[in-house]
Amino acid sequence: MKNELSIVIGYLYGDLMNIYGDTGNIIALKKRAEWRGIEVSVKNISIKDSLKPRQVDLYFFGGGQDQSQNLVAKDLKSKGNVIKQEVDRGVPLLSICGGYQLLAQYYKPHEGPKLKGIGLFQAYTEAGSNRMIGNIVVESMFGKLVGFENHSGKTYLKPEAKPLGKVIKGFGNNGEDHTEGCIYKNAIGCYMHGSLLPKNPYLADWLIKKALETKYGKEVELEPLDNTLELQAQQKTIQRFG
Ligand code: GLN
């Protein structure tokens, strides 16, 4: 079945920032949209590619090691303003771990200077001495979310920043204050690799809905899908770890 709707997913630095299955998020978004007859194209946006407003309807930015973050942080300076403007007009965005860190104020690695972020999220990250690794379960406005985290960076939210959710199991932003991630307008930063979206279909659909609503300027109701398998995978993780 086909309808007239289409979206462009902008994959930020997918060649450099993609670990623990992050690309699975793009696949889940694409499939869930296509199953509803929504046409999807994926635009890879990496170092030296130009980025203009209204080229992308939904952004994704995955995680990566410090070395990749270093390269990406330099290039992001030229794209930061467009990304912020687009989020301000409602374009949804999902970022994970290293991507999330670079969209906030700064990331201070173990060695070397601070990497300046674009300041979309009012938060900052400093490398800690312990790795925060394992399965994570979070209570959020999307219900329970499950994922896999692996980071040493500790992210602290400024008072004006809103967390994505509360950690039930795992470490989240910093392993101290039980917050996980950050949400600003329709942009989300979090520590949940996994892949995240195949096991958390309500979050995937929220991103698609926001992309369509922002693009077409009207409310959109997505056709329901059979989420039996997706929710089984989610429930299993909650039962085992939550
Ligand atoms: N450098 C980051 C950290 O360890 C990012 C790691 C990641 O993206 N998984 O905190």
mmCIF file of C-alpha atoms and ligand atoms in Angstrom:
data_model
loop_
_atom_site.group_PDB
_atom_site.id
_atom_site.type_symbol
_atom_site.label_atom_id
_atom_site.label_comp_id
_atom_site.label_asym_id
_atom_site.label_seq_id
_atom_site.Cartn_x
_atom_site.Cartn_y
_atom_site.Cartn_z
ATOM 1 C CA MET A 1 0.000 0.000 0.000
ATOM 2 C CA LYS A 2 1.291 3.429 -0.874
ATOM 3 C CA ASN A 3 0.273 6.852 0.287
ATOM 4 C CA GLU A 4 1.553 10.287 -0.625
ATOM 5 C CA LEU A 5 3.749 10.705 2.440
ATOM 6 C CA SER A 6 7.543 10.554 2.392
ATOM 7 C CA ILE A 7 10.416 11.283 4.748
ATOM 8 C CA VAL A 8 14.155 11.793 4.423
ATOM 9 C CA ILE A 9 16.235 10.391 7.277
ATOM 10 C CA GLY A 10 19.543 12.200 7.727
ATOM 11 C CA TYR A 11 22.198 9.822 9.046
ATOM 12 C CA LEU A 12 24.839 12.010 10.672
ATOM 13 C CA TYR A 13 28.401 10.652 10.382
ATOM 14 C CA GLY A 14 27.233 7.049 9.943
ATOM 15 C CA ASP A 15 30.667 6.108 8.557
ATOM 16 C CA LEU A 16 32.377 7.242 11.781
ATOM 17 C CA MET A 17 29.733 7.008 14.485
ATOM 18 C CA ASN A 18 27.966 3.656 14.497
ATOM 19 C CA ILE A 19 28.603 1.083 17.218
ATOM 20 C CA TYR A 20 26.634 -1.699 18.975
ATOM 21 C CA GLY A 21 24.076 -1.860 16.220
ATOM 22 C CA ASP A 22 23.244 1.841 15.935
ATOM 23 C CA THR A 23 22.469 1.503 12.216
ATOM 24 C CA GLY A 24 19.635 -0.821 13.250
ATOM 25 C CA ASN A 25 17.775 2.323 14.261
ATOM 26 C CA ILE A 26 17.789 3.551 10.668
ATOM 27 C CA ILE A 27 16.569 0.139 9.464
ATOM 28 C CA ALA A 28 13.753 0.101 12.044
ATOM 29 C CA LEU A 29 12.611 3.630 11.139
ATOM 30 C CA LYS A 30 12.719 2.847 7.420
ATOM 31 C CA LYS A 31 10.808 -0.419 7.748
ATOM 32 C CA ARG A 32 8.149 0.913 10.122
ATOM 33 C CA ALA A 33 7.500 3.827 7.788
ATOM 34 C CA GLU A 34 7.489 1.660 4.642
ATOM 35 C CA TRP A 35 5.093 -0.864 6.191
ATOM 36 C CA ARG A 36 2.642 2.043 6.295
ATOM 37 C CA GLY A 37 3.244 3.059 2.697
ATOM 38 C CA ILE A 38 5.452 6.020 3.622
ATOM 39 C CA GLU A 39 8.363 6.450 1.240
ATOM 40 C CA VAL A 40 11.766 6.728 2.942
ATOM 41 C CA SER A 41 15.158 7.795 1.714
ATOM 42 C CA VAL A 42 18.305 7.892 3.808
ATOM 43 C CA LYS A 43 20.745 10.727 3.288
ATOM 44 C CA ASN A 44 24.251 10.114 4.624
ATOM 45 C CA ILE A 45 25.751 13.302 6.004
ATOM 46 C CA SER A 46 29.387 13.114 6.982
ATOM 47 C CA ILE A 47 32.562 15.160 7.074
ATOM 48 C CA LYS A 48 32.630 17.841 4.376
ATOM 49 C CA ASP A 49 29.054 17.131 3.200
ATOM 50 C CA SER A 50 26.981 20.262 3.202
ATOM 51 C CA LEU A 51 23.823 20.503 5.280
ATOM 52 C CA LYS A 52 21.036 22.931 4.559
ATOM 53 C CA PRO A 53 17.727 23.554 6.319
ATOM 54 C CA ARG A 54 14.734 21.497 5.112
ATOM 55 C CA GLN A 55 16.848 18.747 3.518
ATOM 56 C CA VAL A 56 16.085 16.257 6.274
ATOM 57 C CA ASP A 57 12.871 15.308 8.124
ATOM 58 C CA LEU A 58 14.400 13.155 10.876
ATOM 59 C CA TYR A 59 17.988 13.063 12.120
ATOM 60 C CA PHE A 60 19.914 10.120 13.563
ATOM 61 C CA PHE A 61 23.384 10.352 15.135
ATOM 62 C CA GLY A 62 25.001 7.236 16.643
ATOM 63 C CA GLY A 63 27.842 6.556 19.050
ATOM 64 C CA GLY A 64 31.562 6.241 18.493
ATOM 65 C CA GLN A 65 34.933 6.122 20.155
ATOM 66 C CA ASP A 66 36.866 9.202 21.218
ATOM 67 C CA GLN A 67 39.006 9.188 18.063
ATOM 68 C CA SER A 68 35.958 9.428 15.800
ATOM 69 C CA GLN A 69 34.371 11.972 18.104
ATOM 70 C CA ASN A 70 37.453 14.110 17.688
ATOM 71 C CA LEU A 71 37.119 14.215 13.902
ATOM 72 C CA VAL A 72 33.371 14.678 14.016
ATOM 73 C CA ALA A 73 33.448 17.465 16.620
ATOM 74 C CA LYS A 74 35.537 19.626 14.271
ATOM 75 C CA ASP A 75 33.177 19.147 11.349
ATOM 76 C CA LEU A 76 30.044 19.542 13.434
ATOM 77 C CA LYS A 77 30.901 23.200 13.978
ATOM 78 C CA SER A 78 29.812 23.914 10.409
ATOM 79 C CA LYS A 79 26.520 21.999 10.764
ATOM 80 C CA GLY A 80 25.552 22.852 14.334
ATOM 81 C CA ASN A 81 23.490 25.928 13.533
ATOM 82 C CA VAL A 82 21.395 24.163 10.908
ATOM 83 C CA ILE A 83 20.755 21.202 13.239
ATOM 84 C CA LYS A 84 19.684 23.536 16.063
ATOM 85 C CA GLN A 85 17.420 25.608 13.795
ATOM 86 C CA GLU A 86 15.815 22.481 12.420
ATOM 87 C CA VAL A 87 15.179 21.009 15.883
ATOM 88 C CA ASP A 88 13.721 24.342 16.934
ATOM 89 C CA ARG A 89 11.148 24.129 14.154
ATOM 90 C CA GLY A 90 10.185 20.630 15.317
ATOM 91 C CA VAL A 91 12.336 18.241 13.304
ATOM 92 C CA PRO A 92 12.863 15.091 15.399
ATOM 93 C CA LEU A 93 16.317 13.766 16.184
ATOM 94 C CA LEU A 94 17.658 10.685 17.939
ATOM 95 C CA SER A 95 21.243 10.605 19.144
ATOM 96 C CA ILE A 96 23.081 7.917 21.044
ATOM 97 C CA CYS A 97 26.090 8.056 23.360
ATOM 98 C CA GLY A 98 28.998 9.722 21.500
ATOM 99 C CA GLY A 99 26.538 11.557 19.222
ATOM 100 C CA TYR A 100 24.482 12.708 22.211
ATOM 101 C CA GLN A 101 27.653 13.961 23.913
ATOM 102 C CA LEU A 102 28.611 16.107 20.899
ATOM 103 C CA LEU A 103 25.146 17.628 20.631
ATOM 104 C CA ALA A 104 25.431 18.904 24.204
ATOM 105 C CA GLN A 105 27.823 21.575 25.482
ATOM 106 C CA TYR A 106 31.105 19.667 25.545
ATOM 107 C CA TYR A 107 32.788 16.312 26.021
ATOM 108 C CA LYS A 108 36.012 16.230 28.045
ATOM 109 C CA PRO A 109 37.881 13.000 27.203
ATOM 110 C CA HIS A 110 40.491 11.302 29.441
ATOM 111 C CA GLU A 111 43.236 12.731 27.308
ATOM 112 C CA GLY A 112 43.421 15.828 25.207
ATOM 113 C CA PRO A 113 41.360 18.957 25.147
ATOM 114 C CA LYS A 114 37.617 19.343 25.567
ATOM 115 C CA LEU A 115 35.586 18.697 22.433
ATOM 116 C CA LYS A 116 33.133 21.490 21.996
ATOM 117 C CA GLY A 117 29.563 20.400 21.282
ATOM 118 C CA ILE A 118 26.828 22.362 19.528
ATOM 119 C CA GLY A 119 24.829 23.106 22.688
ATOM 120 C CA LEU A 120 21.527 21.658 21.523
ATOM 121 C CA PHE A 121 21.182 19.850 24.860
ATOM 122 C CA GLN A 122 21.902 21.807 28.031
ATOM 123 C CA ALA A 123 24.267 19.199 29.418
ATOM 124 C CA TYR A 124 27.982 18.403 29.483
ATOM 125 C CA THR A 125 30.062 15.234 29.668
ATOM 126 C CA GLU A 126 33.352 14.395 31.332
ATOM 127 C CA ALA A 127 35.179 11.076 31.028
ATOM 128 C CA GLY A 128 34.980 9.103 34.258
ATOM 129 C CA SER A 129 37.328 6.396 35.498
ATOM 130 C CA ASN A 130 34.845 3.495 35.249
ATOM 131 C CA ARG A 131 33.147 2.146 32.156
ATOM 132 C CA MET A 132 29.402 2.029 32.478
ATOM 133 C CA ILE A 133 28.525 -1.088 30.585
ATOM 134 C CA GLY A 134 25.536 -3.423 30.431
ATOM 135 C CA ASN A 135 21.811 -3.622 29.831
ATOM 136 C CA ILE A 136 19.739 -0.617 30.726
ATOM 137 C CA VAL A 137 16.029 -0.230 31.491
ATOM 138 C CA VAL A 138 14.519 3.238 31.671
ATOM 139 C CA GLU A 139 11.076 4.548 32.616
ATOM 140 C CA SER A 140 10.082 7.285 30.164
ATOM 141 C CA MET A 141 7.154 9.061 28.515
ATOM 142 C CA PHE A 142 7.268 6.206 25.950
ATOM 143 C CA GLY A 143 6.839 3.601 28.696
ATOM 144 C CA LYS A 144 9.782 1.385 29.565
ATOM 145 C CA LEU A 145 12.728 1.554 27.181
ATOM 146 C CA VAL A 146 15.477 -1.061 26.985
ATOM 147 C CA GLY A 147 18.967 -0.798 25.557
ATOM 148 C CA PHE A 148 22.644 -1.540 25.997
ATOM 149 C CA GLU A 149 25.098 1.059 27.232
ATOM 150 C CA ASN A 150 28.890 1.267 27.123
ATOM 151 C CA HIS A 151 30.472 4.594 27.983
ATOM 152 C CA SER A 152 32.906 6.164 30.379
ATOM 153 C CA GLY A 153 31.589 9.665 29.778
ATOM 154 C CA LYS A 154 29.416 10.991 32.586
ATOM 155 C CA THR A 155 26.778 13.406 31.412
ATOM 156 C CA TYR A 156 25.301 15.993 33.749
ATOM 157 C CA LEU A 157 22.134 17.866 32.862
ATOM 158 C CA LYS A 158 21.864 21.565 33.592
ATOM 159 C CA PRO A 159 18.807 22.507 35.695
ATOM 160 C CA GLU A 160 16.874 23.661 32.602
ATOM 161 C CA ALA A 161 17.419 20.351 30.768
ATOM 162 C CA LYS A 162 14.791 17.629 30.862
ATOM 163 C CA PRO A 163 15.871 13.986 31.178
ATOM 164 C CA LEU A 164 14.458 11.409 28.786
ATOM 165 C CA GLY A 165 13.690 9.135 31.707
ATOM 166 C CA LYS A 166 14.601 7.562 35.004
ATOM 167 C CA VAL A 167 17.018 4.646 35.233
ATOM 168 C CA ILE A 168 15.498 1.440 36.601
ATOM 169 C CA LYS A 169 18.491 -0.731 35.802
ATOM 170 C CA GLY A 170 21.902 0.399 34.586
ATOM 171 C CA PHE A 171 23.796 3.692 34.768
ATOM 172 C CA GLY A 172 22.247 6.188 32.348
ATOM 173 C CA ASN A 173 23.679 9.697 32.151
ATOM 174 C CA ASN A 174 26.235 9.396 34.911
ATOM 175 C CA GLY A 175 25.511 6.454 37.248
ATOM 176 C CA GLU A 176 24.743 8.880 40.065
ATOM 177 C CA ASP A 177 21.502 10.799 39.691
ATOM 178 C CA HIS A 178 19.350 8.063 38.024
ATOM 179 C CA THR A 179 18.605 10.247 35.019
ATOM 180 C CA GLU A 180 18.971 8.902 31.510
ATOM 181 C CA GLY A 181 19.269 10.981 28.361
ATOM 182 C CA CYS A 182 17.826 14.339 27.556
ATOM 183 C CA ILE A 183 14.820 15.524 25.574
ATOM 184 C CA TYR A 184 14.539 18.967 24.023
ATOM 185 C CA LYS A 185 11.565 19.678 21.728
ATOM 186 C CA ASN A 186 11.497 16.541 19.521
ATOM 187 C CA ALA A 187 15.213 15.815 19.923
ATOM 188 C CA ILE A 188 16.434 12.977 22.108
ATOM 189 C CA GLY A 189 19.890 12.148 23.349
ATOM 190 C CA CYS A 190 20.488 8.917 25.270
ATOM 191 C CA TYR A 191 22.971 6.174 26.106
ATOM 192 C CA MET A 192 20.913 3.305 24.710
ATOM 193 C CA HIS A 193 22.589 1.360 21.939
ATOM 194 C CA GLY A 194 21.144 -1.983 21.186
ATOM 195 C CA SER A 195 19.830 -1.356 18.573
ATOM 196 C CA LEU A 196 17.395 0.832 20.459
ATOM 197 C CA LEU A 197 14.425 1.268 18.107
ATOM 198 C CA PRO A 198 13.672 -2.335 17.027
ATOM 199 C CA LYS A 199 13.000 -3.193 20.699
ATOM 200 C CA ASN A 200 11.229 0.080 21.486
ATOM 201 C CA PRO A 201 8.641 0.487 18.732
ATOM 202 C CA TYR A 202 6.636 3.275 20.406
ATOM 203 C CA LEU A 203 9.688 5.506 20.411
ATOM 204 C CA ALA A 204 10.369 4.664 16.751
ATOM 205 C CA ASP A 205 6.784 5.579 15.825
ATOM 206 C CA TRP A 206 6.911 8.817 17.799
ATOM 207 C CA LEU A 207 9.948 9.901 15.747
ATOM 208 C CA ILE A 208 8.205 9.026 12.458
ATOM 209 C CA LYS A 209 5.020 10.824 13.537
ATOM 210 C CA LYS A 210 6.914 13.974 14.539
ATOM 211 C CA ALA A 211 8.844 13.913 11.237
ATOM 212 C CA LEU A 212 5.613 13.764 9.217
ATOM 213 C CA GLU A 213 3.790 16.331 11.331
ATOM 214 C CA THR A 214 6.645 18.817 11.046
ATOM 215 C CA LYS A 215 7.033 18.230 7.319
ATOM 216 C CA TYR A 216 3.350 18.442 6.411
ATOM 217 C CA GLY A 217 2.243 20.884 9.116
ATOM 218 C CA LYS A 218 -0.725 18.794 10.248
ATOM 219 C CA GLU A 219 -1.511 16.110 12.768
ATOM 220 C CA VAL A 220 -0.747 12.589 11.552
ATOM 221 C CA GLU A 221 -2.103 9.334 12.978
ATOM 222 C CA LEU A 222 0.120 6.400 12.100
ATOM 223 C CA GLU A 223 -1.587 3.153 11.178
ATOM 224 C CA PRO A 224 -1.032 0.639 13.972
ATOM 225 C CA LEU A 225 1.387 -2.228 13.278
ATOM 226 C CA ASP A 226 1.583 -5.672 14.816
ATOM 227 C CA ASN A 227 4.281 -5.191 17.470
ATOM 228 C CA THR A 228 4.125 -8.703 18.955
ATOM 229 C CA LEU A 229 7.746 -9.617 18.255
ATOM 230 C CA GLU A 230 9.129 -6.186 19.109
ATOM 231 C CA LEU A 231 7.333 -6.108 22.456
ATOM 232 C CA GLN A 232 8.344 -9.699 23.241
ATOM 233 C CA ALA A 233 11.986 -8.688 22.808
ATOM 234 C CA GLN A 234 11.411 -5.654 25.011
ATOM 235 C CA GLN A 235 9.549 -7.619 27.721
ATOM 236 C CA LYS A 236 12.237 -10.317 27.859
ATOM 237 C CA THR A 237 14.859 -7.675 28.577
ATOM 238 C CA ILE A 238 12.689 -6.030 31.230
ATOM 239 C CA GLN A 239 12.031 -9.400 32.894
ATOM 240 C CA ARG A 240 15.701 -10.323 32.901
ATOM 241 C CA PHE A 241 17.168 -6.996 33.938
ATOM 242 C CA GLY A 242 14.451 -4.523 34.902
HETATM 243 N N1 GLN B 1 33.537 8.474 24.244
HETATM 244 C C1 GLN B 1 32.309 8.098 24.730
HETATM 245 C C2 GLN B 1 32.311 7.422 26.070
HETATM 246 O O1 GLN B 1 32.894 6.360 26.307
HETATM 247 C C3 GLN B 1 31.400 7.482 23.683
HETATM 248 C C4 GLN B 1 31.236 5.994 23.657
HETATM 249 C C5 GLN B 1 30.083 5.526 22.826
HETATM 250 O O2 GLN B 1 29.584 6.233 21.959
HETATM 251 N N2 GLN B 1 29.662 4.277 23.033
HETATM 252 O O3 GLN B 1 31.742 8.006 26.943
#
